[in-house]
Coordinates of C-alpha atoms and ligand atoms in Angstrom, one line a residue:
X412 CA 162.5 92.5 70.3
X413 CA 160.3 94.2 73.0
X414 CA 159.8 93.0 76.2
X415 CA 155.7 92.6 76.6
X416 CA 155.6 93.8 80.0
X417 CA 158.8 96.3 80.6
X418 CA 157.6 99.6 82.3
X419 CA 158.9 102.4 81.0
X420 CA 160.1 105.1 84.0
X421 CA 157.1 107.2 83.0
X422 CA 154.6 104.6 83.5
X423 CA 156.4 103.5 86.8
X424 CA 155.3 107.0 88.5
X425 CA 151.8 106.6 87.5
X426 CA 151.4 103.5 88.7
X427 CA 152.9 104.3 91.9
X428 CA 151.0 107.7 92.0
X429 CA 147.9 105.6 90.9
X430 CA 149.0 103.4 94.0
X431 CA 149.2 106.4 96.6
X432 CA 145.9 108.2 96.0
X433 CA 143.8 104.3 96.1
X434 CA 145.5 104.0 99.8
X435 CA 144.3 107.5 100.7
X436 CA 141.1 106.6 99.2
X437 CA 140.5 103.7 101.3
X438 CA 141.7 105.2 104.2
X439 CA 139.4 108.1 103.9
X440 CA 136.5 105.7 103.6
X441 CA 137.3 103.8 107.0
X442 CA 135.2 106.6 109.1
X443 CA 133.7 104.1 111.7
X444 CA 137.0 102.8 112.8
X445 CA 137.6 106.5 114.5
X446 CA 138.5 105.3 118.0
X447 CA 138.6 107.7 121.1
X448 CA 142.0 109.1 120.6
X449 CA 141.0 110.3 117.6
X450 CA 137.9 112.0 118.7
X451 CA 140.4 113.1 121.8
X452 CA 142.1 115.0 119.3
X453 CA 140.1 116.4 116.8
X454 CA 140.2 119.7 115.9
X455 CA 136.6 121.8 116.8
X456 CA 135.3 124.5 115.1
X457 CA 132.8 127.2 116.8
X458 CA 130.2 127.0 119.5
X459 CA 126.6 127.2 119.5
X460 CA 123.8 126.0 122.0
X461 CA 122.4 122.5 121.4
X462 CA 119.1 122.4 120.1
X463 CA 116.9 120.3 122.8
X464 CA 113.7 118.8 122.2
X465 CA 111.0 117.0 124.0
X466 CA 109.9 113.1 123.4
X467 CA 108.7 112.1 121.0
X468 CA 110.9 114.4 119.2
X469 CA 114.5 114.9 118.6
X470 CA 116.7 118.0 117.1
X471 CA 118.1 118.2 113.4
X472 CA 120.4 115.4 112.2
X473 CA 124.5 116.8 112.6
X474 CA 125.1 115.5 109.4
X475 CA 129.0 116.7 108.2
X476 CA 129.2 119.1 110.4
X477 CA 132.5 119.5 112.3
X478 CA 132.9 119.3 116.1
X479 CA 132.3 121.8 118.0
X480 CA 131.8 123.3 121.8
X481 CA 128.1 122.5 122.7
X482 CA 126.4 124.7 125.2
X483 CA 123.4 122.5 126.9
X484 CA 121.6 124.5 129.2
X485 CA 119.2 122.0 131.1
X486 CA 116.7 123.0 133.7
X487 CA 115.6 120.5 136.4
X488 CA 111.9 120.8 137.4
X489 CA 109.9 119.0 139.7
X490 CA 106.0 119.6 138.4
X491 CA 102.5 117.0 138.9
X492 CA 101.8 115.8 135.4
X493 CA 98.7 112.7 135.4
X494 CA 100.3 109.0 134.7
X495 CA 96.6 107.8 133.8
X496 CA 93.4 109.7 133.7
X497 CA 92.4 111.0 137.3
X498 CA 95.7 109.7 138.4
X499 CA 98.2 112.7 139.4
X500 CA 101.8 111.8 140.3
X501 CA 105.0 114.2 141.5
X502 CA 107.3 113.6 138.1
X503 CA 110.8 114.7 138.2
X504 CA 112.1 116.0 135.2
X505 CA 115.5 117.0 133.0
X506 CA 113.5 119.9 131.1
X507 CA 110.3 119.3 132.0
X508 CA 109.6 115.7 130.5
X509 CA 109.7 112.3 131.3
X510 CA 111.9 110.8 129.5
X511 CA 114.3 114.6 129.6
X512 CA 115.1 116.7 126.8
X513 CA 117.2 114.7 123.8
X514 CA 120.7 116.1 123.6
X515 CA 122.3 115.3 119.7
X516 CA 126.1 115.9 119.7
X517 CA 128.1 114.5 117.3
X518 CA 131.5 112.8 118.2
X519 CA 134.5 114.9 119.6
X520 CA 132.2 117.8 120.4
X521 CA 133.1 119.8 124.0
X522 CA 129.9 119.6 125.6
X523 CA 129.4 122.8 128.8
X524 CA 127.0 121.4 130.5
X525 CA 125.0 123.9 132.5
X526 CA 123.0 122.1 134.8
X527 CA 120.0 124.4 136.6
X528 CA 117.7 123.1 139.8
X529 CA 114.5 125.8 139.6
X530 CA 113.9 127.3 142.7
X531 CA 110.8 126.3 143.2
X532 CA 112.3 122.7 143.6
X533 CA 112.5 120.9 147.2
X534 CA 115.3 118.6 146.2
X535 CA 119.5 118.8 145.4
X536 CA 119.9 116.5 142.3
X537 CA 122.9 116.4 139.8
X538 CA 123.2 114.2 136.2
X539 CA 125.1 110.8 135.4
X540 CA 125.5 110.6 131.7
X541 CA 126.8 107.5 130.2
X542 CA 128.4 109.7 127.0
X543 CA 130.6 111.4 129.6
X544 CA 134.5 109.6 130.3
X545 CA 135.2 110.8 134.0
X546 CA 133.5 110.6 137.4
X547 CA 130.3 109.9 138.3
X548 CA 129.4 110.5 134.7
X549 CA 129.4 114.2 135.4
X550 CA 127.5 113.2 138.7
X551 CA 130.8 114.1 141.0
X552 CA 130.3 117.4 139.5
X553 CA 126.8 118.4 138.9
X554 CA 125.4 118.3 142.5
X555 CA 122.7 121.2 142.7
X556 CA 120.2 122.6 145.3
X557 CA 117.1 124.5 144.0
X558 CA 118.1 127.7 142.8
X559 CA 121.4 127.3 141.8
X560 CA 123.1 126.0 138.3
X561 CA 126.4 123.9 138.0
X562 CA 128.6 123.7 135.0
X563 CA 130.7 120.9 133.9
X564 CA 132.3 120.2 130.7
X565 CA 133.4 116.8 129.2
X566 CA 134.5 115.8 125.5
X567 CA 132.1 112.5 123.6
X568 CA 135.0 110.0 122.5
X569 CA 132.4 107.5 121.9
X570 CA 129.8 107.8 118.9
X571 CA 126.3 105.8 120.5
X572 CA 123.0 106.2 122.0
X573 CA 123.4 107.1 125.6
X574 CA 121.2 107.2 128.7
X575 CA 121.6 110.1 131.1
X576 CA 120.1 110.1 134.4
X577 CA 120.4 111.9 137.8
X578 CA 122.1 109.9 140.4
X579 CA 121.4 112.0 143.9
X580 CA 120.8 109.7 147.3
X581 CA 118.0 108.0 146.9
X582 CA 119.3 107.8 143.6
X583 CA 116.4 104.8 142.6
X584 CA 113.9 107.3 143.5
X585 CA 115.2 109.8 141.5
X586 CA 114.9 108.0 138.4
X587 CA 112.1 106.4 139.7
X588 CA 110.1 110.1 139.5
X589 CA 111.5 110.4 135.9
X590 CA 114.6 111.3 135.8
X591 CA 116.7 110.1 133.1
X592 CA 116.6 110.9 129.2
X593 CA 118.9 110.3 126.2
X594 CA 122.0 111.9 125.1
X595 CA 122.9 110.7 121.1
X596 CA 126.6 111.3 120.1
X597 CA 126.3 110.5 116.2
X598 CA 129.5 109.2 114.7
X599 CA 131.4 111.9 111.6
X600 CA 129.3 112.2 109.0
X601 CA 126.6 111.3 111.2
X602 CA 124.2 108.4 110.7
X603 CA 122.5 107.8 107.5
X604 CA 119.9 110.2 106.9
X605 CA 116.1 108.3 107.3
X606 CA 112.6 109.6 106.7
X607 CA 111.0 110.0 110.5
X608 CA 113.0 110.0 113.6
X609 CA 111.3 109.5 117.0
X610 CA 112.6 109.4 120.9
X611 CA 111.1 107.2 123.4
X612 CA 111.8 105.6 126.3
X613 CA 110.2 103.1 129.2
X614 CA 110.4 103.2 132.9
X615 CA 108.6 101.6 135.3
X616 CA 106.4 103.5 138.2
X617 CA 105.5 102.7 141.4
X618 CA 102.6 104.3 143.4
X619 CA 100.7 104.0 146.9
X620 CA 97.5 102.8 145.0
X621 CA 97.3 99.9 142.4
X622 CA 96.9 100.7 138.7
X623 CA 94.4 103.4 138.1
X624 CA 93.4 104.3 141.4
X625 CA 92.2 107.9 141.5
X626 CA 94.1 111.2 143.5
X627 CA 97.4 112.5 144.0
X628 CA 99.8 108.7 144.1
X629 CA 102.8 108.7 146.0
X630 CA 106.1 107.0 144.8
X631 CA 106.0 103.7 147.0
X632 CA 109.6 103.2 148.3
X633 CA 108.2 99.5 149.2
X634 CA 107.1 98.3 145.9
X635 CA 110.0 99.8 143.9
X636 CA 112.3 98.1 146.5
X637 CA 110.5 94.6 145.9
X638 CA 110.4 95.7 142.2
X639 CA 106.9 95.5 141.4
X640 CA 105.9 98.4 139.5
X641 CA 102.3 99.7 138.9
X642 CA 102.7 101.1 135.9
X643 CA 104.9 100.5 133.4
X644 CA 105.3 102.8 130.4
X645 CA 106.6 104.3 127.3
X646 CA 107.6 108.3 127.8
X647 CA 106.0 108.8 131.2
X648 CA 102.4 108.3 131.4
X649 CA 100.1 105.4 130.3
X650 CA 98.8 106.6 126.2
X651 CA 101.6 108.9 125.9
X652 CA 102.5 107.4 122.3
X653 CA 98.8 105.9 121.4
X654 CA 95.5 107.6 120.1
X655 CA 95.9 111.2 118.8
X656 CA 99.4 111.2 120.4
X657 CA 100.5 108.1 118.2
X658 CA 103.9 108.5 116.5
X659 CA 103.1 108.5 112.4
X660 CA 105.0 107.6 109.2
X661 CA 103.6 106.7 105.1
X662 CA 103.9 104.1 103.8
X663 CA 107.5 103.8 101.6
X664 CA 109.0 105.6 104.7
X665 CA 111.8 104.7 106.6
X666 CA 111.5 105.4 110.8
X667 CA 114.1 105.2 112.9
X668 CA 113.6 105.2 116.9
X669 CA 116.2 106.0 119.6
X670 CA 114.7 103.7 122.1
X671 CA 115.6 104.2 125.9
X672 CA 115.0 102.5 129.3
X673 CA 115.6 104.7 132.4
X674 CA 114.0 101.7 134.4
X675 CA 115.0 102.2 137.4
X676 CA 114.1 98.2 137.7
X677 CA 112.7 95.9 134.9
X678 CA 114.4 95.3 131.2
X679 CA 112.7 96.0 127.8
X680 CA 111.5 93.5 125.6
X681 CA 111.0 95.8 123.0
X682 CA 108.9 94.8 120.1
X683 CA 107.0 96.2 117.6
X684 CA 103.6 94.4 116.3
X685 CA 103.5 93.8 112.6
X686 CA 106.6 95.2 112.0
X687 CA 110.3 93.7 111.7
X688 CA 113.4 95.5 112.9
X689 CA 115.4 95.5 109.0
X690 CA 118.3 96.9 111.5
X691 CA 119.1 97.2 115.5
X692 CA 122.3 99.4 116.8
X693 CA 122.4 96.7 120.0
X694 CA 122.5 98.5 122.8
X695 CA 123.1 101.6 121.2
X696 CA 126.5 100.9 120.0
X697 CA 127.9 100.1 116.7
X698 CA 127.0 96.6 116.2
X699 CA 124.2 96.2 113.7
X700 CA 122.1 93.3 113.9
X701 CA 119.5 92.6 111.1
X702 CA 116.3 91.4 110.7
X703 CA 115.4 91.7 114.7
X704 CA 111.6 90.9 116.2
X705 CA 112.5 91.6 119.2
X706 CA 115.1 93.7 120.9
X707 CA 116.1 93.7 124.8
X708 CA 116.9 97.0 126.1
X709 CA 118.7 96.8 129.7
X710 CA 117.5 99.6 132.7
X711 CA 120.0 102.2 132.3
X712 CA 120.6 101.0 128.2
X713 CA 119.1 101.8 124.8
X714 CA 118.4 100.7 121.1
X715 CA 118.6 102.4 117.7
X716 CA 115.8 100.1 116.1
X717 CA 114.7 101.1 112.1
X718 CA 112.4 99.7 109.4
X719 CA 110.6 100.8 106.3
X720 CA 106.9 100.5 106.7
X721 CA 105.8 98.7 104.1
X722 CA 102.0 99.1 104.7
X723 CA 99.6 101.4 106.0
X724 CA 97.6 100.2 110.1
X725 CA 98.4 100.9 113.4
X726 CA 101.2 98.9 114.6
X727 CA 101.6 98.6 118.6
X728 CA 104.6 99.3 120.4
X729 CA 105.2 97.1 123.1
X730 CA 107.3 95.8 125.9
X731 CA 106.9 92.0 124.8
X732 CA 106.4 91.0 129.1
X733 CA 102.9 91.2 127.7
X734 CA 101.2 92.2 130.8
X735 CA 103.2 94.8 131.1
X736 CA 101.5 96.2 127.7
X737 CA 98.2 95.6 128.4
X738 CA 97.8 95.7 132.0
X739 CA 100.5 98.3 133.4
X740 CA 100.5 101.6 130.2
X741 CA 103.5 99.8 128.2
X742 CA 101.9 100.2 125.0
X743 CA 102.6 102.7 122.3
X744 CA 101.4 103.3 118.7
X745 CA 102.7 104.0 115.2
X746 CA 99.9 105.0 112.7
X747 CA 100.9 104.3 109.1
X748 CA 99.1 106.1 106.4
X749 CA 99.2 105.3 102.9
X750 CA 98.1 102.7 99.9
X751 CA 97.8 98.8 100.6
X752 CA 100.1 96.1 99.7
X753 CA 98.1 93.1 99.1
X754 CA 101.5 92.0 97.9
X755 CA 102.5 92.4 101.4
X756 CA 100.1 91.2 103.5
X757 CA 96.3 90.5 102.1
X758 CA 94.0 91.2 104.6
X759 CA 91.5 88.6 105.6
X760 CA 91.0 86.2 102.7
X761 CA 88.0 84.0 104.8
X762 CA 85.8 84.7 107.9
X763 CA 84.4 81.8 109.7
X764 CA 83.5 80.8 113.4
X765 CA 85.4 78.2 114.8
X766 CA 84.4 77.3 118.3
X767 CA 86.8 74.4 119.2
X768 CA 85.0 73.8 122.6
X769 CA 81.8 74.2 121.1
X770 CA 79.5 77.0 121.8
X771 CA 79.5 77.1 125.9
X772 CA 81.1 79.8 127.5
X773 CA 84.6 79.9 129.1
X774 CA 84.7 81.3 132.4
X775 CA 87.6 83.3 133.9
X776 CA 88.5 81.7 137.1
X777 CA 87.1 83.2 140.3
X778 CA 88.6 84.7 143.0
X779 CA 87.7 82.7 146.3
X780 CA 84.4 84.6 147.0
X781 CA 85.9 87.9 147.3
X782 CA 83.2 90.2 147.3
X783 CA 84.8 94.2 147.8
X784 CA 82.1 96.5 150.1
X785 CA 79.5 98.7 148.2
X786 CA 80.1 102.4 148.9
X787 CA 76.7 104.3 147.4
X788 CA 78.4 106.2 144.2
X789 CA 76.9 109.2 142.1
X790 CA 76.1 108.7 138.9
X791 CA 79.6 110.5 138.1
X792 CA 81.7 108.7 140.5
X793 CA 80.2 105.4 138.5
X794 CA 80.7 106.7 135.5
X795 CA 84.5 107.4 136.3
X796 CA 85.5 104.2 137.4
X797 CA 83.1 102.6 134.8
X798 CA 85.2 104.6 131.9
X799 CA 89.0 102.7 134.1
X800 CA 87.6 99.6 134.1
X801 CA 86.0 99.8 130.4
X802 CA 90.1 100.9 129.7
X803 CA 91.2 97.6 131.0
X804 CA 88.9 94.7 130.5
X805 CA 86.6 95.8 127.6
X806 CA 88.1 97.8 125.0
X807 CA 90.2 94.8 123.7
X808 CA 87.1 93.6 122.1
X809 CA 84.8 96.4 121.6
X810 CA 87.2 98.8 121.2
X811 CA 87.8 102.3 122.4
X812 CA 85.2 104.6 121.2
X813 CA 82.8 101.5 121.4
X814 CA 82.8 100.9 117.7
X815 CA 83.3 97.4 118.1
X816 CA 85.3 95.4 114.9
X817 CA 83.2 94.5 111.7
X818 CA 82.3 90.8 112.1
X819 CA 84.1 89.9 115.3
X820 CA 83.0 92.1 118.4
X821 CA 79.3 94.3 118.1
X822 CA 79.6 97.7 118.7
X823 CA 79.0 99.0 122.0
X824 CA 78.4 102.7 120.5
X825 CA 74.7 103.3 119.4
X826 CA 73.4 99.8 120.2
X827 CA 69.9 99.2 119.5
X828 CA 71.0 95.7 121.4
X829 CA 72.1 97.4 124.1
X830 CA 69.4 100.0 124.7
X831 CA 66.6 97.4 124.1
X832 CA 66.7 95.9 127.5
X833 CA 69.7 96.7 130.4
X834 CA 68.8 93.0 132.2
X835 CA 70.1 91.3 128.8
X836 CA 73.4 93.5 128.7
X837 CA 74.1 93.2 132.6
X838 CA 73.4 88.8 131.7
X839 CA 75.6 89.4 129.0
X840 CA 78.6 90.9 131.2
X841 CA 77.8 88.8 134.3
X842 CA 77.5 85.3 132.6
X843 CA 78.9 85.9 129.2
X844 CA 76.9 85.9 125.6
X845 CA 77.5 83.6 123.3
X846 CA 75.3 82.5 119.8
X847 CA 73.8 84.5 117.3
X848 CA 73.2 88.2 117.7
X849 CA 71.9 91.0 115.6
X850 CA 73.0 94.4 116.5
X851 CA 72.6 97.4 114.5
X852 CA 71.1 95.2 111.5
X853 CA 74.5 93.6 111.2
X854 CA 74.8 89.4 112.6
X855 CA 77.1 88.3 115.0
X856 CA 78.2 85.0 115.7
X857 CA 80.9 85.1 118.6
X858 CA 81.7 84.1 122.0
X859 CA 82.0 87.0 124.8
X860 CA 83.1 85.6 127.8
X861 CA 82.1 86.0 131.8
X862 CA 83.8 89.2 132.7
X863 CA 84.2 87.9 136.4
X864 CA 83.4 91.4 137.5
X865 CA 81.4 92.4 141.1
X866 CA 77.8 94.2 141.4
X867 CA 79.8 97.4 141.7
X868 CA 82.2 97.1 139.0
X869 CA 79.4 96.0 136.6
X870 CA 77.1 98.5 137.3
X871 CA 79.7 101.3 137.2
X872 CA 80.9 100.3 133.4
X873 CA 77.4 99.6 131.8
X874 CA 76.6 103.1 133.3
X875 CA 79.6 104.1 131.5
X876 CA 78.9 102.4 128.4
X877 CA 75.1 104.0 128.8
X878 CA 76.3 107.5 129.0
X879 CA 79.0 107.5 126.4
X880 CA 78.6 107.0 122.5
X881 CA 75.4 108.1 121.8
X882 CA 73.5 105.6 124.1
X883 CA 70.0 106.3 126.1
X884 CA 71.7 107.0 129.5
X885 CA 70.4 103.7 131.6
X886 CA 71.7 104.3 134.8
X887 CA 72.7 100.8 135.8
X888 CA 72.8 100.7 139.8
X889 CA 74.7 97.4 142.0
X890 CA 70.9 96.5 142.8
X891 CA 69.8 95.8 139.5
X892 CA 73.3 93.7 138.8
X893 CA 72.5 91.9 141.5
X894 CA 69.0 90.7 140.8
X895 CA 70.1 89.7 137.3
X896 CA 72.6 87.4 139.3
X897 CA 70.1 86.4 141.5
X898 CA 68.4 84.0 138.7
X899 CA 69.8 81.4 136.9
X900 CA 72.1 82.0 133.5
X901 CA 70.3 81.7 131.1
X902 CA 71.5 78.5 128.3
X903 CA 73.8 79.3 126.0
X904 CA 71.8 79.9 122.3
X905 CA 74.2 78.5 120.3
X906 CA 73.0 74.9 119.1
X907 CA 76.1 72.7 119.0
Ligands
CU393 CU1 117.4 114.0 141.1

């Protein structure tokens, strides 16, 4: 009788050969456990120059490619650029943008660096880059004055998200003018192919003049030292990701953003609102965490943060330090086109007032009698300042072309309320407004509070507001402001 189970020899050497080609198999499929010696080692194939783009951009994908030698030819420039409108500042740049041109490499690439200081710079400066294994970064070796060029070469062991930055005495000043970028070394194979792909980074400014004051602003040595930063912002100026300049995806899309932080000071709260993180590369590494609100990105560090976007609005980019967002530029937009998902998220369902401490108005607390001196303005210079402070105090509510939001805040754009009669509109921003209010045939039932504002600084944004948007171009002067305030506030109409 037969033995059930007894291999033949035939059968032996196919299960054996069945045996070899599953450990291959397995083995070939183990790509992310490539560790430095092997990138060390790899065989390269060909050269070509790297393909280097601006923020919010960043070159093709490598996908399979093989690795190769990688000519990067970066040019340093120093150049005025505006950080906020009417406000110019001295940027220094890795190819001309703040954060520097995106460098993809893929890992055990040769990278020849050729690193070239225009002439018409004043200052020596050189590149630390966190891809690079040796000294300095590359720093010992890429120290060059203004009309000169410096090459280095270095080999990527390890696949991540990189910051670069120059590193020339007074090297926090250096990066505190702009410059420092990202370097990607993508792992073989490269990452997993995604719809959109964007590059931004945040650093933190620090000028002569507060926030928004006009001219050519210095860097203030002072304020960096002591760490408190004027502006704080995503890829170099305040609105260089919002309005027209807003990164965009569809809905069903899937967007993946190399996230950066040249600092030279504060860390990132990064956080995107109304959207989850389905995946973070913490720190730019290989770790994946999942299902992330909120990601901290160190100075000098970075993030590979993606999602789907599931449905269409404009979500805000923001460094979660909240005042950093809506006080100091560190706000950022992704617009999101495409059908709703009531599935997803409804909408409102109900609109109602609620008005736990009744209808009285709330006022912002005062600074101690502080009164700033009244300099005679033009119409123009009013209007100028009016349109900085509108930026910072009223466009939360009525929004930035004036248009106000359906229900909630009247429009300021085309206000029959507003044209009516300037005395009720300079009560309305000195002492607040509160109770029912019809403008432009549509009800409003809301609470505005005091703006806090001085004679000047309420004058110069109603004369904004007057001259923009299709209103009757009131000129509102610090006299008439201060008559209004002169007599009493007026009751508030609501009858709680
Ligand atoms: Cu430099």
């Amino acid at each position: 009788m037969k033995k059930p189970f007894h291999f033949s020899k035939p059968y032996k050497i196919i299960a054996f050969a069945l045996f070899v080609a599953v450990t291959i198999f397995s083995c070939a499929k183990k790509e992310e456990a490539h560790d430095a010696d092997y990138y060390e080692n790899i065989k390269m194939v060909g050269q070509k120059e790297a393909e280097l783009t601006a923020p919010p951009l960043v070159p093709k994908p490598v996908g399979d490619r093989p690795p190769m030698k990688l000519v990067v030819n970066m040019e340093i420039k120093e150049q005025e650029g505006e950080m906020v409108d009417g406000v110019k500042y001295t940027y220094w740049t890795f190819g001309g943008s703040v954060p520097g041109s995106f460098i993809r490499t893929r890992a055990g690439d040769e990278v020849e660096f050729h690193l070239k200081n225009h002439p018409d710079n004043k200052m020596p400066h050189n590149i630390d880059l966190h891809a690079v294994t040796g000294p300095g970064g590359g720093a010992t070796s890429s120290l060059v004055a203004p009309g000169h060029e410096k090459v280095f070469n270095f080999k990527t062991l390890n696949p991540g998200l990189y910051v670069y930055h120059c590193a020339t005495a007074p090297v926090g000043m250096h990066i505190a003018n702009g410059m420092y970028g990202l370097i990607l070394v993508e792992p073989e194979g490269g990452l997993p192919p995604v719809d959109k792909e964007y590059y931004i980074m945040q650093g933190d400014f620090y000028t002569k003049g507060a926030y928004g004051e006009q001219g050519s602003q210095p860097f203030d040595m002072n304020k960096a030292i002591k760490e408190q930063p004027d502006y704080v912002v995503f890829n170099g100026k305040v609105g260089a990701v919002a309005g027209d300049k807003a990164i965009t995806a569809k809905v069903g899309e899937t967007v993946r953003i190399y996230m950066g932080n040249g600092g030279p000071n504060l860390v990132s709260s990064f956080h995107v609102i109304g959207e989850i993180f389905d995946k973070v590369h913490i720190e730019g590494g290989d770790m994946i965490n999942k299902n992330v609100q909120t990601t901290l990105i160190p100075a000098g560090g970075s993030a590979i943060v993606e999602f789907k976007v599931d449905v269409p609005g404009t979500f805000i980019l923001v460094d979660h330090s909240i005042f950093r967002a809506f006080n100091k530029g560190a706000l950022g937009m992704l617009k999101v086109e495409g059908e709703e998902n009531k599935k997803v998220y409804s909408g409102t369902t109900q609109e109602g007032i609620y008005l736990p401490e009744g209808g009285t108005i709330q006022n912002m607390p005062k600074e101690n009698g502080v009164v700033k001196s009244t300099v005679a303005k033009t119409v123009p210079e009013s209007i100028k300042s009016g349109k900085e402070l509108y930026g910072r105090t009223c466009f939360a509510c009525h929004q930035s072309e004036g248009q106000g939001v359906p229900n909630a805040f009247p429009p300021l754009a085309k206000s029959d309320f507003l044209n009516a009669n300037p005395d009720r509109a300079i009560g309305a921003v000195l002492h607040g407004l509160s109770g029912e209010v019809t403008v432009n045939g549509k009800k409003f039932n809301n609470v505005m509070t005091s703006q806090n504002l001085t004679d000047d600084e309420v004058a110069d944004v109603l004369t904004y507001v007057y001259n923009s948007w299709g209103n009757n171009k009131t000129v509102v002067t610090p006299a008439m402001v201060k008559a209004v305030r002169a007599k009493p506030a007026p009751k508030a109409t609501a009858s709680h």
